PDB file of C-alpha atoms in Angstrom:
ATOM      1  CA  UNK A   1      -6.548  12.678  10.944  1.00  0.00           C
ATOM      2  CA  UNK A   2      -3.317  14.353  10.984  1.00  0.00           C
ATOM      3  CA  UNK A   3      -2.157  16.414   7.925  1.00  0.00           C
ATOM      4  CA  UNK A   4       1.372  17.335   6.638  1.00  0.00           C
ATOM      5  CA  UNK A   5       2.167  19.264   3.969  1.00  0.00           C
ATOM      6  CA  UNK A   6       5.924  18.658   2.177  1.00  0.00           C
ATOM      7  CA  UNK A   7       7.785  19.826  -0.616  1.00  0.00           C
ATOM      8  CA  UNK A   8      10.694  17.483  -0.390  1.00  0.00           C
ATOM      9  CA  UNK A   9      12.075  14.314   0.871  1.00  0.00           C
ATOM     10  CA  UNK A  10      14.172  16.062   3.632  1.00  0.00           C
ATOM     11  CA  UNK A  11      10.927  16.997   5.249  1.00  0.00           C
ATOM     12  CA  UNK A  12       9.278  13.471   5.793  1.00  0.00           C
ATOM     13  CA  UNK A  13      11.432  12.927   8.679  1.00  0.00           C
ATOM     14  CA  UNK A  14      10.175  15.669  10.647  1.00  0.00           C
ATOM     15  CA  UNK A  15       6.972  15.224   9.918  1.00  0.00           C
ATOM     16  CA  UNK A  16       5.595  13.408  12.946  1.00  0.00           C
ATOM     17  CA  UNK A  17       4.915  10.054  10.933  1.00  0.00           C
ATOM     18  CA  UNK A  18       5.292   6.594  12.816  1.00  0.00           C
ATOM     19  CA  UNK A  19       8.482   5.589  12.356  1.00  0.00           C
ATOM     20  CA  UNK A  20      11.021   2.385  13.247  1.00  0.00           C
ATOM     21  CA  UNK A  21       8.004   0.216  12.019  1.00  0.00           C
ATOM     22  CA  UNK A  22       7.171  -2.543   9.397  1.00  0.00           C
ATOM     23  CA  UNK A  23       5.399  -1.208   6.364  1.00  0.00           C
ATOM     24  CA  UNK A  24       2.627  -2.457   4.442  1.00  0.00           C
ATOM     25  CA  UNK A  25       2.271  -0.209   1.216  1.00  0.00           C
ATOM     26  CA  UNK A  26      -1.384  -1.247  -0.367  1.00  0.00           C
ATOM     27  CA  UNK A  27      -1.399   0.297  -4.017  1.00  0.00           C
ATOM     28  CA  UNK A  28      -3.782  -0.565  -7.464  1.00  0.00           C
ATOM     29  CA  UNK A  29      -6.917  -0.055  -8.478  1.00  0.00           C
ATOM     30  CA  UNK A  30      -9.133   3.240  -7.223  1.00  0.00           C
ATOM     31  CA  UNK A  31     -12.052   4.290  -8.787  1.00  0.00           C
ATOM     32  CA  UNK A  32     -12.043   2.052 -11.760  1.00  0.00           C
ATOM     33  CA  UNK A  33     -11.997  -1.787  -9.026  1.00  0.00           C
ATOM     34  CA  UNK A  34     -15.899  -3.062  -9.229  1.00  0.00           C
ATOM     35  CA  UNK A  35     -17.585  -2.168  -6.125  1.00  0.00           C
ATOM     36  CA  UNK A  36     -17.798  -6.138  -5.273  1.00  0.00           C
ATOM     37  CA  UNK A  37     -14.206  -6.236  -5.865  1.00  0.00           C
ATOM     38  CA  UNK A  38     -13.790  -4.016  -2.940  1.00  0.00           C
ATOM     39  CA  UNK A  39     -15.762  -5.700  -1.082  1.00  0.00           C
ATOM     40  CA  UNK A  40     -14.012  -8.565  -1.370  1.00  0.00           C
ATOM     41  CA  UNK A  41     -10.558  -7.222  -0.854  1.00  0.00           C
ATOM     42  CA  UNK A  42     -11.663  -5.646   2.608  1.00  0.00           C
ATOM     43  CA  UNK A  43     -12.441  -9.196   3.930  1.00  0.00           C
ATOM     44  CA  UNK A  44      -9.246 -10.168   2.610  1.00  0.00           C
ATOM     45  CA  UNK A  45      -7.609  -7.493   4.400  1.00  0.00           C
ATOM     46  CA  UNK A  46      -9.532  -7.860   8.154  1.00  0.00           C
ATOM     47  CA  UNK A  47      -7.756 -10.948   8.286  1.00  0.00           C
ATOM     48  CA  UNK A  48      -4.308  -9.323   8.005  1.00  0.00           C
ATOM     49  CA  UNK A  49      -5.369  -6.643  11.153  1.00  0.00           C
ATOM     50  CA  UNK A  50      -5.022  -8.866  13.599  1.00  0.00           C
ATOM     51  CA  UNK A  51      -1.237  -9.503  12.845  1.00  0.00           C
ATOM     52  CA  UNK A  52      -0.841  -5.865  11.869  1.00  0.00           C
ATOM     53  CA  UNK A  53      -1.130  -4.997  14.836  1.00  0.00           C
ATOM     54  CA  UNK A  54       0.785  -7.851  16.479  1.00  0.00           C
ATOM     55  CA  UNK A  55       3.658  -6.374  14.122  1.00  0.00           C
ATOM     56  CA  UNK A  56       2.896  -2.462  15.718  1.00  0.00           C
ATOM     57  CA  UNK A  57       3.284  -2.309  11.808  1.00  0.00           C
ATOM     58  CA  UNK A  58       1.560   0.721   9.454  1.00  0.00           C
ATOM     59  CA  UNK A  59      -0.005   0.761   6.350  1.00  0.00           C
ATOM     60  CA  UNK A  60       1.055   3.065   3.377  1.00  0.00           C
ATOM     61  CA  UNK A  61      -1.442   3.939   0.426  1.00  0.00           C
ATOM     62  CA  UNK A  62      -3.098   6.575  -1.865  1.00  0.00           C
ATOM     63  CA  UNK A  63      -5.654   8.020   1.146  1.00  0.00           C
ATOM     64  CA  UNK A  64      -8.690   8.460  -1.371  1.00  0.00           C
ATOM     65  CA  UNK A  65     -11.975   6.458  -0.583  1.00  0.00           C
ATOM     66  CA  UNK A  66     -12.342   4.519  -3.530  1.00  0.00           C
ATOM     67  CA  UNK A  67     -10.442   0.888  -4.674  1.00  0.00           C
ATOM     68  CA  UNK A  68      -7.991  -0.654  -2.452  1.00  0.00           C
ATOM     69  CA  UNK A  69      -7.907   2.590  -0.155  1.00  0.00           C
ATOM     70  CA  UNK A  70     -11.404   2.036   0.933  1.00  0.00           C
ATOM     71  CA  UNK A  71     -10.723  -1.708   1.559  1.00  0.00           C
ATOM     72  CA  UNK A  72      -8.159  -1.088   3.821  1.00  0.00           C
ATOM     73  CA  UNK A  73      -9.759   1.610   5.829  1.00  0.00           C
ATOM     74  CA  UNK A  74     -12.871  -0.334   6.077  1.00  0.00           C
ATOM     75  CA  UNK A  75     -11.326  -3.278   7.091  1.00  0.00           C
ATOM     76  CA  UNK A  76      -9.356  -1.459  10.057  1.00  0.00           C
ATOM     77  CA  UNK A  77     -12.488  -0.157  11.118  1.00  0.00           C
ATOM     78  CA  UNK A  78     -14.534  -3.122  11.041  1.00  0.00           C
ATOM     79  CA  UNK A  79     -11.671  -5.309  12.545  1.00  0.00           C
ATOM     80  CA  UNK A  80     -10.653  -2.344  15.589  1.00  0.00           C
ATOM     81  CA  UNK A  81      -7.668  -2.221  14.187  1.00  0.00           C
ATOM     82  CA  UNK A  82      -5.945   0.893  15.566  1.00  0.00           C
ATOM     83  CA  UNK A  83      -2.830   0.490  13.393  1.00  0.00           C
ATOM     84  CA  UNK A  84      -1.596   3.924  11.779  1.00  0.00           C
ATOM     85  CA  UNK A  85      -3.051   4.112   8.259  1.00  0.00           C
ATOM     86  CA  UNK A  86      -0.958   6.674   6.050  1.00  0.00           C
ATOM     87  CA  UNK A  87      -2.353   8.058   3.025  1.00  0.00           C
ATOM     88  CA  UNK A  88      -0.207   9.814   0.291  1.00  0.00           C
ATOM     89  CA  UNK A  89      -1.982  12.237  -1.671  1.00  0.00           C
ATOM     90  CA  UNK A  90      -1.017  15.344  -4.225  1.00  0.00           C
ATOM     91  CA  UNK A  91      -2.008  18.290  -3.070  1.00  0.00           C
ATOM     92  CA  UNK A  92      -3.476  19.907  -5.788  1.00  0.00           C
ATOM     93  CA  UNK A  93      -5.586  17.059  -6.249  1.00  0.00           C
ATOM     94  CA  UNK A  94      -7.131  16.170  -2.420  1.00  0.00           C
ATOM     95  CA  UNK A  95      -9.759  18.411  -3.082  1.00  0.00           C
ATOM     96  CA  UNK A  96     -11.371  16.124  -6.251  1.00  0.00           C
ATOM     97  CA  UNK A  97     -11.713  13.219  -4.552  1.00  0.00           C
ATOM     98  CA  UNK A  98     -12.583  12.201  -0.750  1.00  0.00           C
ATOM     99  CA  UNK A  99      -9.940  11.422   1.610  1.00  0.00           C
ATOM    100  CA  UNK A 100     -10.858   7.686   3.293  1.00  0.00           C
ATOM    101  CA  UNK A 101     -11.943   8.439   6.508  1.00  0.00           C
ATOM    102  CA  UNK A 102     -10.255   5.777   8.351  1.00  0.00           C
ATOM    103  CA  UNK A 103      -6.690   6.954   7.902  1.00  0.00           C
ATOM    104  CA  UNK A 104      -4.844   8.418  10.374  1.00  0.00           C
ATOM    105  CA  UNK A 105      -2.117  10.555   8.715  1.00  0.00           C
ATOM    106  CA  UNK A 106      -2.741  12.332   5.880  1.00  0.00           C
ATOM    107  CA  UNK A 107       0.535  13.369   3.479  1.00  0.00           C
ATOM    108  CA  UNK A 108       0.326  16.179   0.655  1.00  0.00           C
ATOM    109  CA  UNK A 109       3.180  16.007  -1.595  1.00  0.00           C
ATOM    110  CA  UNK A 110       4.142  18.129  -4.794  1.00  0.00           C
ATOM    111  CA  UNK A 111       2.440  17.748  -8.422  1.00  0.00           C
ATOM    112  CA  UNK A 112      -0.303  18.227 -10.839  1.00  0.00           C
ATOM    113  CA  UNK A 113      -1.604  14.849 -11.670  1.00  0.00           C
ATOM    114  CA  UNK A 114      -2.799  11.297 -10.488  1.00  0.00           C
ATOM    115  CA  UNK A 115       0.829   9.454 -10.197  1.00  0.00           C
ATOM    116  CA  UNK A 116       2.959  11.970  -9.504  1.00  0.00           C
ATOM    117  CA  UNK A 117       2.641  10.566  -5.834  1.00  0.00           C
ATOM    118  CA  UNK A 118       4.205   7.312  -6.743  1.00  0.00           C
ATOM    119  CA  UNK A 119       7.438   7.787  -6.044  1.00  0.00           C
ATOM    120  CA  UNK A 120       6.542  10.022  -2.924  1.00  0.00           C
ATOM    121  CA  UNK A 121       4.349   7.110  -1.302  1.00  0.00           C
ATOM    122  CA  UNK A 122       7.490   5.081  -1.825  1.00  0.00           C
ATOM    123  CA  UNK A 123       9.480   7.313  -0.027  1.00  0.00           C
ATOM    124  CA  UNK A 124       7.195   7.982   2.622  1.00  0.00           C
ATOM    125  CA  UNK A 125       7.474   4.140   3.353  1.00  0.00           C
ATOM    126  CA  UNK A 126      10.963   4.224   3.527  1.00  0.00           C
ATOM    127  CA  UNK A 127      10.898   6.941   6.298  1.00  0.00           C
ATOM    128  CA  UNK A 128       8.586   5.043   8.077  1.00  0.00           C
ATOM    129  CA  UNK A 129       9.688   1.466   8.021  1.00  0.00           C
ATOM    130  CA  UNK A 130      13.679   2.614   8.632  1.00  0.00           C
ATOM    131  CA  UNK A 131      15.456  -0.597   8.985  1.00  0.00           C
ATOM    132  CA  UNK A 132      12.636  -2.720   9.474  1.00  0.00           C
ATOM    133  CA  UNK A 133      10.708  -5.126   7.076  1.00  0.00           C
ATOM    134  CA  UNK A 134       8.729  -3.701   4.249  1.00  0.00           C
ATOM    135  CA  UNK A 135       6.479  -4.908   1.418  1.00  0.00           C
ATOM    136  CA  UNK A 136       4.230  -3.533  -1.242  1.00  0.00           C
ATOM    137  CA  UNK A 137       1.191  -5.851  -1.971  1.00  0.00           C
ATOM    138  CA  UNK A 138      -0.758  -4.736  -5.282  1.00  0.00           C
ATOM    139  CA  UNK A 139      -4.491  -5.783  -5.905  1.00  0.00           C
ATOM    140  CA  UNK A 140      -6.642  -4.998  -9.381  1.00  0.00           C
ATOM    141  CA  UNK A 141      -4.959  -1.531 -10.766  1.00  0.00           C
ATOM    142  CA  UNK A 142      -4.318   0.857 -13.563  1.00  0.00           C
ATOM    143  CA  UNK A 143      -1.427   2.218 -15.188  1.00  0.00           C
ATOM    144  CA  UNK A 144       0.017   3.612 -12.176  1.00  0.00           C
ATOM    145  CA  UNK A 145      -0.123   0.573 -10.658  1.00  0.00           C
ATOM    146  CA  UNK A 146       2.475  -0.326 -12.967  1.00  0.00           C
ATOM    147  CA  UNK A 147       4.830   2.496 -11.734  1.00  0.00           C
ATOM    148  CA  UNK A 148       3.850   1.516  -8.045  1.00  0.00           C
ATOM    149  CA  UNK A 149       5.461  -1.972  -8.444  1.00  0.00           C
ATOM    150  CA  UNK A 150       8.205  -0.613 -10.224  1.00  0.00           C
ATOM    151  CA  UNK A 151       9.534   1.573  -7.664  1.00  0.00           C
ATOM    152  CA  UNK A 152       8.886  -1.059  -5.155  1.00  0.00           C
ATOM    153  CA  UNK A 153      11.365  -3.360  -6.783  1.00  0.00           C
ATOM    154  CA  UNK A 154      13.812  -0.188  -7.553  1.00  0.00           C
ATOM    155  CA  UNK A 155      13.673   0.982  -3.840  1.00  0.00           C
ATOM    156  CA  UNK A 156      14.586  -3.315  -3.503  1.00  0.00           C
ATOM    157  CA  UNK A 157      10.888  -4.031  -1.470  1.00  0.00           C
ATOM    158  CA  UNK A 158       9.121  -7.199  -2.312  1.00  0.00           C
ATOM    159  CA  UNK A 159       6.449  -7.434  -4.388  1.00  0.00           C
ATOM    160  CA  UNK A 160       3.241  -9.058  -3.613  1.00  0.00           C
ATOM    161  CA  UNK A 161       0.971  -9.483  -6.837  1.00  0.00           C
ATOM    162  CA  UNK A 162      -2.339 -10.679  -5.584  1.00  0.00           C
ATOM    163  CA  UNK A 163      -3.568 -13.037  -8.947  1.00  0.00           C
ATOM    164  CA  UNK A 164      -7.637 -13.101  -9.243  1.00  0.00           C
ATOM    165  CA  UNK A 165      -7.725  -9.342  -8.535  1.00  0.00           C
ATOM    166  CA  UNK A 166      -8.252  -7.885 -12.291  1.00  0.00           C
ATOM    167  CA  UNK A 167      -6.663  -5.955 -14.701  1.00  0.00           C
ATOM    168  CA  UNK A 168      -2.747  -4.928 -13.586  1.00  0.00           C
ATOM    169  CA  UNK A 169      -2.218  -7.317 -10.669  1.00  0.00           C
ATOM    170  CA  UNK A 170      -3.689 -10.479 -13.553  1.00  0.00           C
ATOM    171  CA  UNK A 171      -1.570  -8.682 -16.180  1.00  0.00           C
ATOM    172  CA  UNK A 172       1.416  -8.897 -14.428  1.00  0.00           C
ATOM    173  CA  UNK A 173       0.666 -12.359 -12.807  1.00  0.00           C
ATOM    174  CA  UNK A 174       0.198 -13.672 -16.333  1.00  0.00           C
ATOM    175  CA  UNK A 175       3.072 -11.772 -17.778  1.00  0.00           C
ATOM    176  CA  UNK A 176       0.951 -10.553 -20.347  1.00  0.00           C
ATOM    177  CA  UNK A 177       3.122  -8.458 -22.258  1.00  0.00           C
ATOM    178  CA  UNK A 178       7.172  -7.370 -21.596  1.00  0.00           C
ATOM    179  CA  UNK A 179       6.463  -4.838 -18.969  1.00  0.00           C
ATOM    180  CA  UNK A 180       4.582  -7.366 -17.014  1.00  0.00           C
ATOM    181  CA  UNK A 181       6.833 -10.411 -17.582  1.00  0.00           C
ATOM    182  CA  UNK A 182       9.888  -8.588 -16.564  1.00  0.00           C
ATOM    183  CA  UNK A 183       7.858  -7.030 -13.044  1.00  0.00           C
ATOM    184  CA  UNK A 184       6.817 -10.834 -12.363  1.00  0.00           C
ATOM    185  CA  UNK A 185      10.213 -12.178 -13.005  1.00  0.00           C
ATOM    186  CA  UNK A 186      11.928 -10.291 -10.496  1.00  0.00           C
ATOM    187  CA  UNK A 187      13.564 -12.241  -7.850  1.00  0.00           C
ATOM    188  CA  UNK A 188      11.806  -9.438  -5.087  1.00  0.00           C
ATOM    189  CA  UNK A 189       8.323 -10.579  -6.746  1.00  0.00           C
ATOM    190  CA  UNK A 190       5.643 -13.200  -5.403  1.00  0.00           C
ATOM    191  CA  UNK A 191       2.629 -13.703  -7.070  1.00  0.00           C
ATOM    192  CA  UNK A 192       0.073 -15.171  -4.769  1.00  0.00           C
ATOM    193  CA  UNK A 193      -3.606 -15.773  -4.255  1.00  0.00           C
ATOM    194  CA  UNK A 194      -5.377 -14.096  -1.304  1.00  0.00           C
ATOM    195  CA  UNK A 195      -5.545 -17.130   0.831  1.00  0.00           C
ATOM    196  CA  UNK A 196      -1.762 -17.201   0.708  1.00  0.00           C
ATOM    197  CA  UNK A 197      -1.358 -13.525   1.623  1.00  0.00           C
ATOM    198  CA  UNK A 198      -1.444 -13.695   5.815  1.00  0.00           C
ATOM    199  CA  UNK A 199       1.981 -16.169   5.608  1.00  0.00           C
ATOM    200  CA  UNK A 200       3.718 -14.310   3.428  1.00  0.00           C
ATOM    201  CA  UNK A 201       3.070 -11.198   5.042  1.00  0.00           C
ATOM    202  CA  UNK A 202       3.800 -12.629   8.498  1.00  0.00           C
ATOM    203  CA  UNK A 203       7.662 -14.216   6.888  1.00  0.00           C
ATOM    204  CA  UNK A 204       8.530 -10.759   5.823  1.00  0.00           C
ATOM    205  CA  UNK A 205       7.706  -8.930   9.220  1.00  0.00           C
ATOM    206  CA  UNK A 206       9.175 -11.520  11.246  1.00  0.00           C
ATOM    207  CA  UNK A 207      12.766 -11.448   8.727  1.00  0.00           C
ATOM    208  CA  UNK A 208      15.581 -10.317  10.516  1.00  0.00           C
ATOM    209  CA  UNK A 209      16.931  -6.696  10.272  1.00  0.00           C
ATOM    210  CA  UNK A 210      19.089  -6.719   7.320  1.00  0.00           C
ATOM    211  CA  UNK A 211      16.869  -9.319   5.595  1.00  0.00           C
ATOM    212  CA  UNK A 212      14.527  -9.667   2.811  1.00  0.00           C
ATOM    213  CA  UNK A 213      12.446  -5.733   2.954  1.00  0.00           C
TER     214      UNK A 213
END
């Protein structure tokens, strides 16, 4: 696993991360998603590997071993998917939890508490996907999952809200309060179920440059 250390966004393009490629950033919930619920989400995602790869495309997300994170690195593993699997951690935080061992780039960023990497896993995104397609897709979730899909619509990135998935990704899907109505209304937004999440994934990688991502 390769590590970088930065202190500012000038520094993510020199920092030897895949670049010129479509981006799939994975955020919601960590260590409070069921165990079954992760489970489930890493068959889910073994079916997207196969056209992951077809897309040379990378995955962005949080790099701990818990929730979605674990999903997706067990699903690249189990699949052989050799796609590059970017986590985005705070630094002074790495050391409470474990990093999933499945990702391939590891990226310490500046702060003091869980979130403060949100808009720095955005970024790092951007750097990597250039002009090409991006999306975020969002699964179960906490709070920060709410700031996640907000600065994937502010950074203009589509929105995939996977409905069934529990507590942020249902919130917003059901526009259960102003915060989530207004995320679910955006035109960038799709709310989908997991059997519809292949296609849509596969129309925003195959857009052309200056489209949609």
């Amino acid at each position: 696993m390769e590590t970088v250390r930065v202190v500012s966004g000038a520094e993510l393009g020199g920092a030897g991360l895949p670049s010129g490629r479509p981006v799939l950033v994975l955020v919601g919930g960590a260590d409070g998603m069921p165990a079954d619920d992760v489970d489930w989400l890493e068959r889910v995602l073994r079916d997207l590997v196969p056209l992951l790869e077809q897309h040379r495309a990378v995955v962005v997300d949080g790099g701990t071993d818990v929730g979605v994170m674990r999903a997706v690195g067990r699903a690249r593993a189990a699949a052989g998917g050799r796609f590059p699997l970017v986590g985005v951690i705070v630094e002074a935080l790495a050391g409470q939890a474990e990093t999933e061992p499945n990702h391939t780039h590891l990226v310490l960023v500046p702060g003091s508490a869980w979130g403060d990497e949100v808009a720095w896993l955005a970024e790092v995104a951007s750097v990597v996907a250039g002009p090409r397609p991006s999306l975020t897709v969002l699964a179960n979730g906490g709070a920060v999952a709410f700031d996640d899909a907000e600065q994937s619509l502010r950074l203009d990135r589509p929105l995939v809200v996977l409905r069934g998935t529990g507590r942020t990704a249902d919130a917003i899907a059901g526009g259960a309060d102003e915060r989530s109505a207004t995320l679910a209304g955006s035109p960038l937004t799709a709310v989908l179920d997991a059997e519809e999440l292949r296609a849509h994934v596969e129309g925003v990688f195959s857009a052309r440059p200056g489209g949609a991502g």
